[in-house]
Coordinates of C-alpha atoms in Angstrom, one line a residue:
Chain A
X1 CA -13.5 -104.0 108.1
X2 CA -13.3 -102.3 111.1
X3 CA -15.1 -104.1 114.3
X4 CA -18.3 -101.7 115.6
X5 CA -19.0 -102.1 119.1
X6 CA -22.8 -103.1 118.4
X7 CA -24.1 -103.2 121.9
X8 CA -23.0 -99.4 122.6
X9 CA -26.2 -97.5 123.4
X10 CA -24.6 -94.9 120.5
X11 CA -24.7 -97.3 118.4
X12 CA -28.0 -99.0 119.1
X13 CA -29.5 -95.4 118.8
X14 CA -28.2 -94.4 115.4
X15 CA -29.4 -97.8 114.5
X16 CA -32.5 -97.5 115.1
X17 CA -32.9 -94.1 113.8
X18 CA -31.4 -94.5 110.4
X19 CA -33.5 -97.8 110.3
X20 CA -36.9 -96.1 111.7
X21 CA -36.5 -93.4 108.5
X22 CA -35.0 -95.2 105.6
X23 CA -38.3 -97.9 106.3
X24 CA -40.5 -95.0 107.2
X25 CA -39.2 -93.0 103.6
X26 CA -39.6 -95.9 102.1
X27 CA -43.2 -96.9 102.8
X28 CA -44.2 -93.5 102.5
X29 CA -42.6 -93.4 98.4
X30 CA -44.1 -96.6 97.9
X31 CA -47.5 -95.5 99.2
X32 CA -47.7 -91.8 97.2
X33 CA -46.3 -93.9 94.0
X34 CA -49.0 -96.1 93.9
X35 CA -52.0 -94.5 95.4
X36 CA -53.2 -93.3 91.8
X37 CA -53.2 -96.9 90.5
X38 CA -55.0 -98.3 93.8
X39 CA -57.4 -95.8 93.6
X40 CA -58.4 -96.3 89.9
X41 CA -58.6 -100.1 90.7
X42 CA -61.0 -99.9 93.4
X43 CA -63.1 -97.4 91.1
X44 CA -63.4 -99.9 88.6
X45 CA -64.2 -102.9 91.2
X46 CA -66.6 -100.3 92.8
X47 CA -68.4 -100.1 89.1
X48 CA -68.0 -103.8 87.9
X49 CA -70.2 -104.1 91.2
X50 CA -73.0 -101.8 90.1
X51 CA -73.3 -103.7 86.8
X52 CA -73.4 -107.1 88.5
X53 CA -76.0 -105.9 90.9
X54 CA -78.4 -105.0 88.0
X55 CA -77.9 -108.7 86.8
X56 CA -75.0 -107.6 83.9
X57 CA -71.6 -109.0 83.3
X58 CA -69.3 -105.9 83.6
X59 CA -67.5 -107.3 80.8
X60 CA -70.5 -107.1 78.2
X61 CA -72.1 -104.0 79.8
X62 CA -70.2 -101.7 81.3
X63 CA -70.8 -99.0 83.6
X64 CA -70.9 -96.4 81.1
X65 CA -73.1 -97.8 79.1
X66 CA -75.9 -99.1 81.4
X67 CA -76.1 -96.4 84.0
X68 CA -77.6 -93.3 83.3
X69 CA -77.5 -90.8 86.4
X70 CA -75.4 -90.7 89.5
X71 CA -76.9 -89.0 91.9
X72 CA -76.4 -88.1 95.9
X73 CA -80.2 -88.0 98.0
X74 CA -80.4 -86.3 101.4
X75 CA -82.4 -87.6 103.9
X76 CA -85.3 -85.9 102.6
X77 CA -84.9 -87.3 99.4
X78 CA -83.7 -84.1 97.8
X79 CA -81.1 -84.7 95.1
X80 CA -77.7 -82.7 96.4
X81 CA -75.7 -83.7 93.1
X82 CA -76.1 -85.8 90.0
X83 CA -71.9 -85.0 89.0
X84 CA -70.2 -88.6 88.5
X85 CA -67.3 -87.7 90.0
X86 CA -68.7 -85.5 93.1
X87 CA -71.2 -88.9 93.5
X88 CA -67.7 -91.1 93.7
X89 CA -66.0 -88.9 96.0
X90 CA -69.0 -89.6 98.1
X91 CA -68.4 -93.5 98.1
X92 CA -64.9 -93.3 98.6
X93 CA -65.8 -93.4 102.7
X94 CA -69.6 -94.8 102.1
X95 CA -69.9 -95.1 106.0
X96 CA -69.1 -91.3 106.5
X97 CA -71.6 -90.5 103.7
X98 CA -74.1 -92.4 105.3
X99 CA -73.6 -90.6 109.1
X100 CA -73.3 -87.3 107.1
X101 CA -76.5 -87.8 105.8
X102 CA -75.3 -88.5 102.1
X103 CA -76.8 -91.6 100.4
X104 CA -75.5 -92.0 96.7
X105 CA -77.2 -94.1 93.9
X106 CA -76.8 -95.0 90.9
X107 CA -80.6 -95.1 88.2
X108 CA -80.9 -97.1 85.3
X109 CA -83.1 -97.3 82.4
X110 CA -83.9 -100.8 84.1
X111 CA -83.8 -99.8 88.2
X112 CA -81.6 -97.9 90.4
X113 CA -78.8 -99.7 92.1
X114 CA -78.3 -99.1 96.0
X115 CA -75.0 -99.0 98.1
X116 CA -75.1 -101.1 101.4
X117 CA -72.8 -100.9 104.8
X118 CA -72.8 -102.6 107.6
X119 CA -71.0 -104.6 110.3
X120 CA -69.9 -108.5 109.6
X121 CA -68.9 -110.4 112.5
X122 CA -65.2 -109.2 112.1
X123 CA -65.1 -106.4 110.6
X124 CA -67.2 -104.1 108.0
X125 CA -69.6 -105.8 105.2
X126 CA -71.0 -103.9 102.6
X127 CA -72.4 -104.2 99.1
X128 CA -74.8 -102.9 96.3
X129 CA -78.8 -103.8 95.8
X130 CA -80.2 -103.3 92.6
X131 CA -84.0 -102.9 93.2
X132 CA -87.2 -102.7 90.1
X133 CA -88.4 -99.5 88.7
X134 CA -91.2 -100.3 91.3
X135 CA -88.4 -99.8 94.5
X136 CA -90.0 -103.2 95.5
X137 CA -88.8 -106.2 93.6
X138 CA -85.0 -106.9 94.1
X139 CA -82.9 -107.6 90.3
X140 CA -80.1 -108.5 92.4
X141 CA -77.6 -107.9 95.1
X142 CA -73.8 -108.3 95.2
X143 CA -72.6 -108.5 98.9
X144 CA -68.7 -107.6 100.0
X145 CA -66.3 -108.0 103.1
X146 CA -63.2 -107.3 104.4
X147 CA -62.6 -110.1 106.9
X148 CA -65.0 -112.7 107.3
X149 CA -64.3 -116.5 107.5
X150 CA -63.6 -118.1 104.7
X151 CA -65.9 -121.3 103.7
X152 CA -68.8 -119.8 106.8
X153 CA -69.2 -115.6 106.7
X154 CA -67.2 -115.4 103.8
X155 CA -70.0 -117.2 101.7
X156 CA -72.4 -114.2 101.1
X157 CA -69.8 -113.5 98.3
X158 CA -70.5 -116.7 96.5
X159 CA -73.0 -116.3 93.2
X160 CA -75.3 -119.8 94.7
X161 CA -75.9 -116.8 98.0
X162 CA -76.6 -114.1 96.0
X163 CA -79.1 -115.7 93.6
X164 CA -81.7 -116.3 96.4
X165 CA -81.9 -112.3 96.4
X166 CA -83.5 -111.8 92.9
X167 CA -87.0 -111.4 92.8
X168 CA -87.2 -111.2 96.5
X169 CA -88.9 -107.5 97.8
X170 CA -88.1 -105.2 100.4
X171 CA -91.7 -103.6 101.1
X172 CA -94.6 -105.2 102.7
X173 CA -97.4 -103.2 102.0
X174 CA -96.1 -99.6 102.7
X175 CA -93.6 -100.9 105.0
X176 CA -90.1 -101.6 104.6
X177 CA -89.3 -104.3 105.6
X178 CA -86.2 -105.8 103.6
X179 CA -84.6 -109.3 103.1
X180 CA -84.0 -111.1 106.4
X181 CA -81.3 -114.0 105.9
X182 CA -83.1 -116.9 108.3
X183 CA -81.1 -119.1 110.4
X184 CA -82.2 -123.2 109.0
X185 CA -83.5 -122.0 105.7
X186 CA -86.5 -119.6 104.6
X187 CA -89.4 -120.1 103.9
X188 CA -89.7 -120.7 100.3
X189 CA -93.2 -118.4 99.9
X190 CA -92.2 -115.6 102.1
X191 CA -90.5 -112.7 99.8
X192 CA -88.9 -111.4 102.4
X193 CA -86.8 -114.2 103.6
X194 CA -83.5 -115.8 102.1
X195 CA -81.3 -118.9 103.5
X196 CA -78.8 -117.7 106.2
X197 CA -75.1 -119.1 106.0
X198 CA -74.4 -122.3 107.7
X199 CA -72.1 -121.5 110.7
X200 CA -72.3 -118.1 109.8
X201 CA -75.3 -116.7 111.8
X202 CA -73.4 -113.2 112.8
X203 CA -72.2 -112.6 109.2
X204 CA -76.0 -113.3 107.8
X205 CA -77.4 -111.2 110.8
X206 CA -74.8 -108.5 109.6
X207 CA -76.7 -108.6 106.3
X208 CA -80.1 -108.8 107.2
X209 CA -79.8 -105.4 109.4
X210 CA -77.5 -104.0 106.9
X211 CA -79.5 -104.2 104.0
X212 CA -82.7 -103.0 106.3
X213 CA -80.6 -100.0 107.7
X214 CA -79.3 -98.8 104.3
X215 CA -82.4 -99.3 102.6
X216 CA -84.5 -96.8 104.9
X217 CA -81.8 -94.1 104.3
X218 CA -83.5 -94.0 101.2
X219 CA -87.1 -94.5 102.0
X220 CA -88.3 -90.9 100.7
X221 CA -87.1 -91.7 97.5
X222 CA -88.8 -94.7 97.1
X223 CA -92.1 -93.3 98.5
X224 CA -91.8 -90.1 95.7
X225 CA -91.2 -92.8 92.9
X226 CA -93.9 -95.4 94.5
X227 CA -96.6 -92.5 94.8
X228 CA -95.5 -91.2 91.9
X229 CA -96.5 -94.1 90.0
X230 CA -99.7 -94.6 92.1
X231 CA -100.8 -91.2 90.7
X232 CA -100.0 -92.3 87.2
X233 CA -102.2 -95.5 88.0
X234 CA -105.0 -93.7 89.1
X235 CA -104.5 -91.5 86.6
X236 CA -105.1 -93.5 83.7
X237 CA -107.6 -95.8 85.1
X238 CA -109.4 -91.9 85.7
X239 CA -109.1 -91.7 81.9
X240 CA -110.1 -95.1 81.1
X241 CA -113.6 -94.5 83.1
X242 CA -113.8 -92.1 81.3
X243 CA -113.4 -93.2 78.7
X244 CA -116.0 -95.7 79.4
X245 CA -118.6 -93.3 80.1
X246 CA -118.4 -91.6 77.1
Chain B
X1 CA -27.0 -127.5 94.1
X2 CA -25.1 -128.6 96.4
X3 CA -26.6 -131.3 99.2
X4 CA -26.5 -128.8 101.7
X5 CA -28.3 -126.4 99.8
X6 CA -31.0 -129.4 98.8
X7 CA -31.8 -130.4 102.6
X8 CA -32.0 -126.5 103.5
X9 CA -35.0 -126.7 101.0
X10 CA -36.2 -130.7 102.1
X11 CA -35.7 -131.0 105.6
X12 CA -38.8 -128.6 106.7
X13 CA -41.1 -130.9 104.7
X14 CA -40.7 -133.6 106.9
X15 CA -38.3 -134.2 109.6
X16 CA -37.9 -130.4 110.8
X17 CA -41.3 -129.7 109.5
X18 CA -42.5 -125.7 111.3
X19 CA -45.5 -127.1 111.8
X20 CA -45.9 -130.5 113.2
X21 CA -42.0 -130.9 114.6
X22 CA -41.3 -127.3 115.7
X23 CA -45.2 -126.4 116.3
X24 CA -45.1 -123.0 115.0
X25 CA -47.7 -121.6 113.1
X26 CA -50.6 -123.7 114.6
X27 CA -53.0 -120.3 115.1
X28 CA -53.3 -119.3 111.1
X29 CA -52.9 -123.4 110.3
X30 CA -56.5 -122.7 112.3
X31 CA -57.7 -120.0 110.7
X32 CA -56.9 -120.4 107.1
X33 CA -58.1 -124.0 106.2
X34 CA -61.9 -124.2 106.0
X35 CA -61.2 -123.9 101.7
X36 CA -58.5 -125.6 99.9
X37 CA -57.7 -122.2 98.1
X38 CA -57.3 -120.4 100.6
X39 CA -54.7 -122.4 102.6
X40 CA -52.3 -122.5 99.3
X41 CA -52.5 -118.7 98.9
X42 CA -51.4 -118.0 102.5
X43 CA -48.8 -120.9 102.0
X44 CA -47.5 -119.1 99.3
X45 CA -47.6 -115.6 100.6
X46 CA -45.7 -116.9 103.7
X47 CA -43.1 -118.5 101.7
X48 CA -42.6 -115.3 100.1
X49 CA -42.2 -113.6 103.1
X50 CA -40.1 -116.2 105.1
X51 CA -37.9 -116.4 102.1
X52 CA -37.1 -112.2 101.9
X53 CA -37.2 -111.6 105.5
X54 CA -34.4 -114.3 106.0
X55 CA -32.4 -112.9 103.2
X56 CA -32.9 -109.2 104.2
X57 CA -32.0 -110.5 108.0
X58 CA -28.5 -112.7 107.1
X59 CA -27.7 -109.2 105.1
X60 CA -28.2 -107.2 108.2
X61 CA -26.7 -109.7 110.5
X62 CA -23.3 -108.4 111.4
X63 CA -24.6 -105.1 112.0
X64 CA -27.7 -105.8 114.3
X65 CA -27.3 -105.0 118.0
X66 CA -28.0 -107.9 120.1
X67 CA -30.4 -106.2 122.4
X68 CA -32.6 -104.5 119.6
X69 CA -32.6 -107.7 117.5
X70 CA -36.4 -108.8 117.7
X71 CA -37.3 -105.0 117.0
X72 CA -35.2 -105.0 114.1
X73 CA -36.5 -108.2 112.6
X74 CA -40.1 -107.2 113.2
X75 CA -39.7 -103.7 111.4
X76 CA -38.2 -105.7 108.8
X77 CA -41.1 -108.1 108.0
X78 CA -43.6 -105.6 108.4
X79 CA -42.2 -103.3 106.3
X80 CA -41.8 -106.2 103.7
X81 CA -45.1 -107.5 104.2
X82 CA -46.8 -104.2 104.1
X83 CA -44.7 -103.4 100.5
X84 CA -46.0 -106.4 98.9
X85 CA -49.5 -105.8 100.5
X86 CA -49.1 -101.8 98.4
X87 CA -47.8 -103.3 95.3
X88 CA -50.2 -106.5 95.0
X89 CA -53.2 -103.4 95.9
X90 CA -51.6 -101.8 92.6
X91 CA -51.1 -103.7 90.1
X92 CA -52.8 -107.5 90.8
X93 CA -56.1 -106.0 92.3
X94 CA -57.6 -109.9 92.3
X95 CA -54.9 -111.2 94.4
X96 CA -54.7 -108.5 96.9
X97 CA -58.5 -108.7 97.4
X98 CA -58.0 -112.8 97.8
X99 CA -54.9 -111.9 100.5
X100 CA -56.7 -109.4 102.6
X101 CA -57.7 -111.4 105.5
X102 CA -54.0 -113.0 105.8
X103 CA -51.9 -109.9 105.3
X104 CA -51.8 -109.0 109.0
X105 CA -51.8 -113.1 110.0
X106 CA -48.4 -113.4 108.0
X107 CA -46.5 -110.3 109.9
X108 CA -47.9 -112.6 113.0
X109 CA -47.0 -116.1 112.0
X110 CA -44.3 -117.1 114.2
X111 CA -42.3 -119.2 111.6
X112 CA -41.5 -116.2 109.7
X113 CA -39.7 -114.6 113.7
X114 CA -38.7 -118.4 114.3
X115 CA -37.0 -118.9 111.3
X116 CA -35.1 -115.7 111.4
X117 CA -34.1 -115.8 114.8
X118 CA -33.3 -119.3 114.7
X119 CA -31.3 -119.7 111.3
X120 CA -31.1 -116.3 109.1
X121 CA -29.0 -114.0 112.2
X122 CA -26.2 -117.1 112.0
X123 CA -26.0 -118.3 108.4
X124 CA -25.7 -116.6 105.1
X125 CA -27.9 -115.0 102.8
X126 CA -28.5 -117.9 100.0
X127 CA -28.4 -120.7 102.8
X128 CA -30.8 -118.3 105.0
X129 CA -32.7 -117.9 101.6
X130 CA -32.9 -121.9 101.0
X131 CA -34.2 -121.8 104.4
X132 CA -36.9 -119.3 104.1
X133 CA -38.5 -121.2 101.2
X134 CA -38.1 -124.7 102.7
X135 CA -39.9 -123.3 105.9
X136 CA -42.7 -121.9 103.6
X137 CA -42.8 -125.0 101.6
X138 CA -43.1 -127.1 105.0
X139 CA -45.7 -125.3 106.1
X140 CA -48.0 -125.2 102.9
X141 CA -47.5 -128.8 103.1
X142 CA -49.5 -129.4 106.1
X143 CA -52.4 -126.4 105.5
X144 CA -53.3 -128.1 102.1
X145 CA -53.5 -131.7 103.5
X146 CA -55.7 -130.1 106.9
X147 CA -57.8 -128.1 103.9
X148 CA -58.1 -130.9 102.0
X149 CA -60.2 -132.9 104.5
X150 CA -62.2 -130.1 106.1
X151 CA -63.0 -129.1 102.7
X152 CA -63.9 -132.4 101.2
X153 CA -65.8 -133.1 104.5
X154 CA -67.0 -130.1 105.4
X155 CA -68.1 -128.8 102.1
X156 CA -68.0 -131.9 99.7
X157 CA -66.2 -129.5 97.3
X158 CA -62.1 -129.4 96.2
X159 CA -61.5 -126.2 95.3
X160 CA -64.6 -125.4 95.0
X161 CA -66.0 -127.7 92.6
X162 CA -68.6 -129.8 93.8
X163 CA -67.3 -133.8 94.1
X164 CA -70.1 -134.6 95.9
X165 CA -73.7 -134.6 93.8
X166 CA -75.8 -132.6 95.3
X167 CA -78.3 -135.4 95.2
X168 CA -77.1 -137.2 97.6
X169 CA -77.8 -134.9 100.6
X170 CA -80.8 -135.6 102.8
X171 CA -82.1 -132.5 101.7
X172 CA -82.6 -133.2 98.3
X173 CA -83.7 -137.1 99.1
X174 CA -80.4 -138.7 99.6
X175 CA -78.5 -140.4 102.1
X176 CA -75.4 -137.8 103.0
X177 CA -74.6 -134.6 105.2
X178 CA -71.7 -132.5 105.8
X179 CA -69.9 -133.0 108.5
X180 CA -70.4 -129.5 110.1
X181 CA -67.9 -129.7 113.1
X182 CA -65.2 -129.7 109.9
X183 CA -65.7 -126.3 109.2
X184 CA -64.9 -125.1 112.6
X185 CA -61.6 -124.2 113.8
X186 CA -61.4 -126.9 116.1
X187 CA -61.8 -129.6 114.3
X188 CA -57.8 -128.5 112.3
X189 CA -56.1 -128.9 115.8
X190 CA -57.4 -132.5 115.9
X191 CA -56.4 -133.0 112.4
X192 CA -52.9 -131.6 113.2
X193 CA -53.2 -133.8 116.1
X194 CA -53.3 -136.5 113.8
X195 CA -51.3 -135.5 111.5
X196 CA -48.2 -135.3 114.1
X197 CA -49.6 -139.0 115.5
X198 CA -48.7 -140.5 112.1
X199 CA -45.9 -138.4 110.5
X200 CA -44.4 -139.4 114.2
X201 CA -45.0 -143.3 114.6
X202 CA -43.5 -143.4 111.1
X203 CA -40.5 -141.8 112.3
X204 CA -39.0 -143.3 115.5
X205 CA -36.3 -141.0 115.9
X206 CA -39.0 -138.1 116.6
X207 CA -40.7 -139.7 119.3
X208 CA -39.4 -138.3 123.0
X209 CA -37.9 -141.0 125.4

């Protein structure tokens, strides 16, 4: 084999051209081959989420069978699309929804199930809170991240974290107010507080603003639905003097 | 397999170990040990990539200019890393979601540069290979044992299951707390700190004049 002069600034050159575009080609194949399958799996995680929010095992209940409408509010509460696959496109890039002024959810016979984003300590943090017909009382939460520590922020993942959520609520009075995660445990009688993480204070801060934040983007809903059932209330109590009277 | 090939594979567990004899790879040894699970999927992973970067390097080897040779090595392990990182996404979404964090800390862990600078751009491809996997190996060694304590410390769990009944913390009316400081990243560089104090008094020839 014939002896290349490898320190030639020719040859360095070529070298690093050829190697620049066979790895470039190569990442870029790899990348369009697979991006179907990527996408389909973070669909189904996204789904398997919704279910666990609402309290369900995914494997017993899935999406399909337990949610009934997907739908996309505006900030006035106005419904801009109740297509499946319009509502997914929209949670594809959840934080541009959000600053565009698109908040997706997902209604069940059961509740409605709410998406969360927010910022961790080291980088985004997001999740899904499943909230009571009543838009008060919380069924259950499932929280996410992309790069907290493990064993300190990384814990809002774990099921023992997530379990302080349920029966929690987010409104105090006509105020929402949300969960705050409180640093040296909560206060067992508040319904507005869960334990923080230990050693985690920016990661549980991160939560406590993010489910605060998200949850008012969908505050005119919850008022329709909340006055909505007050009517009804009044409503029937109306008919029960009533009948009284008579 | 030959002898040679065997103490490619052995000698980073102990006497050439990356991390307590050649001190490489200290910051994710840091980063990654708060959880005993954890610390042996980033060993793993960076076996893998040690392992294929050093083959893919003693391939290239004859044909590398000198002067480019730390731009061609780093192009080469993260485009492998990045590869892996696409397929794992595909087709073991689980894993990938369990890697995330320690993708980008594996194209930085300076064991996987060391060892192909050091051994893969003057040896051949299965002895480079050997290498690349005893490296890895070497260095999975030393996270578990650091995640084993701060874990079991720290936690009171292995794995996460719970060895220590929750009824004995103060809290619940025992006698026992966590040692907190364990879950902090300082407390591994004192534990490497003592793990290079005894792996060293027990061999003499390691200790500087």
């Amino acid at each position: 084999m014939a002896k290349f002069n490898t320190n030639s600034n020719t040859y360095i050159i070529i070298y690093s051209v050829v190697m620049v575009v066979v790895v470039a080609v190569l990442l870029s194949v790899a990348s369009l081959s697979l991006q179907s399958r990527q996408y389909e799996n973070m669909l189904n995680e996204k789904k398997d989420q919704i279910v666990k929010a609402l309290g369900e095992n995914p494997a017993e209940t899935p999406y399909d069978s337990i949610i009934t409408e997907a739908v996309v509010f505006d900030a006035e509460g106005n419904v801009l699309t109740n297509d499946a696959a319009e509502v997914f496109e929209v949670m594809k890039d959840l934080k541009g929804a959000f600053e565009q002024g698109k908040y997706p959810a997902f209604k069940a016979a059961t509740g409605v199930v709410l998406p969360l984003y927010g910022a961790g300590l080291w980088g985004p943090i997001w999740g899904y809170v499943a909230l009571d017909t009543d838009m008060n009382t919380v069924k259950g939460i499932v929280l996410d991240h992309s790069g907290e520590t493990p064993g300190l922020g990384a814990e809002i993942t774990t099921a023992k974290h997530q379990a302080q959520y349920v029966g929690k609520s987010v409104f105090e009075g006509e105020e929402l107010v949300g969960i705050t995660l409180k640093k040296g445990g909560a206060d067992k009688s508040n319904p507005h507080e869960v334990d923080a993480i230990t050693g985690g204070t920016k990661t549980s801060d991160g939560v406590s603003a993010m489910i605060l934040n998200s949850l008012n983007y969908y505050k005119p809903y919850f008022d329709a639905v909340r006055a909505a059932a007050a009517a009804k209330e009044v409503e029937s109590n109306e008919l029960n003097n009533e009948n009284n009277e008579q | 397999m030959s002898s040679k090939s065997l103490k490619y594979l052995t000698g980073p567990l102990s006497g050439n170990n990356p991390v307590i004899v050649q001190i490489l790879g200290i910051c994710s040894a840091l980063a990654v040990t708060v959880q005993l699970k954890p610390a042996i999927v980033m060993g793993l992973s960076v076996m893998a990539v040690t392992a294929f970067s050093n083959l893919v390097m003693s391939l290239l080897r004859n044909g590398v200019p000198a002067r480019i040779r730390i731009i061609v090595q780093l192009v080469v392990i993260a485009a492998l890393v990045i590869l892996v990182d696409q397929v794992l996404k595909a087709f073991v979404y689980d894993v990938s979601k369990q890697l995330s964090v320690y993708v980008g800390l594996i194209i930085t862990n300076c064991i996987v540069m060391g060892r192909v600078e050091a051994f893969a751009l003057g040896n051949k491809p299965w002895a480079s290979f050997l290498d690349g996997i005893g490296n890895g190996l070497g260095y999975a060694l030393i996270l578990v044992i650091i995640a084993f304590f701060r874990e079991l410390l720290g936690s009171g769990c292995l794995l996460g299951f719970r060895l220590i009944p929750e009824s004995w913390y103060i809290n619940e009316g025992g006698f026992y707390s966590n040692c907190g400081i364990m879950l902090f990243p300082p407390m591994a560089l004192i534990l490497v700190g003592c793990i290079i104090w005894a792996h060293r008094s027990f061999n003499k020839d390691l200790q500087e004049k």
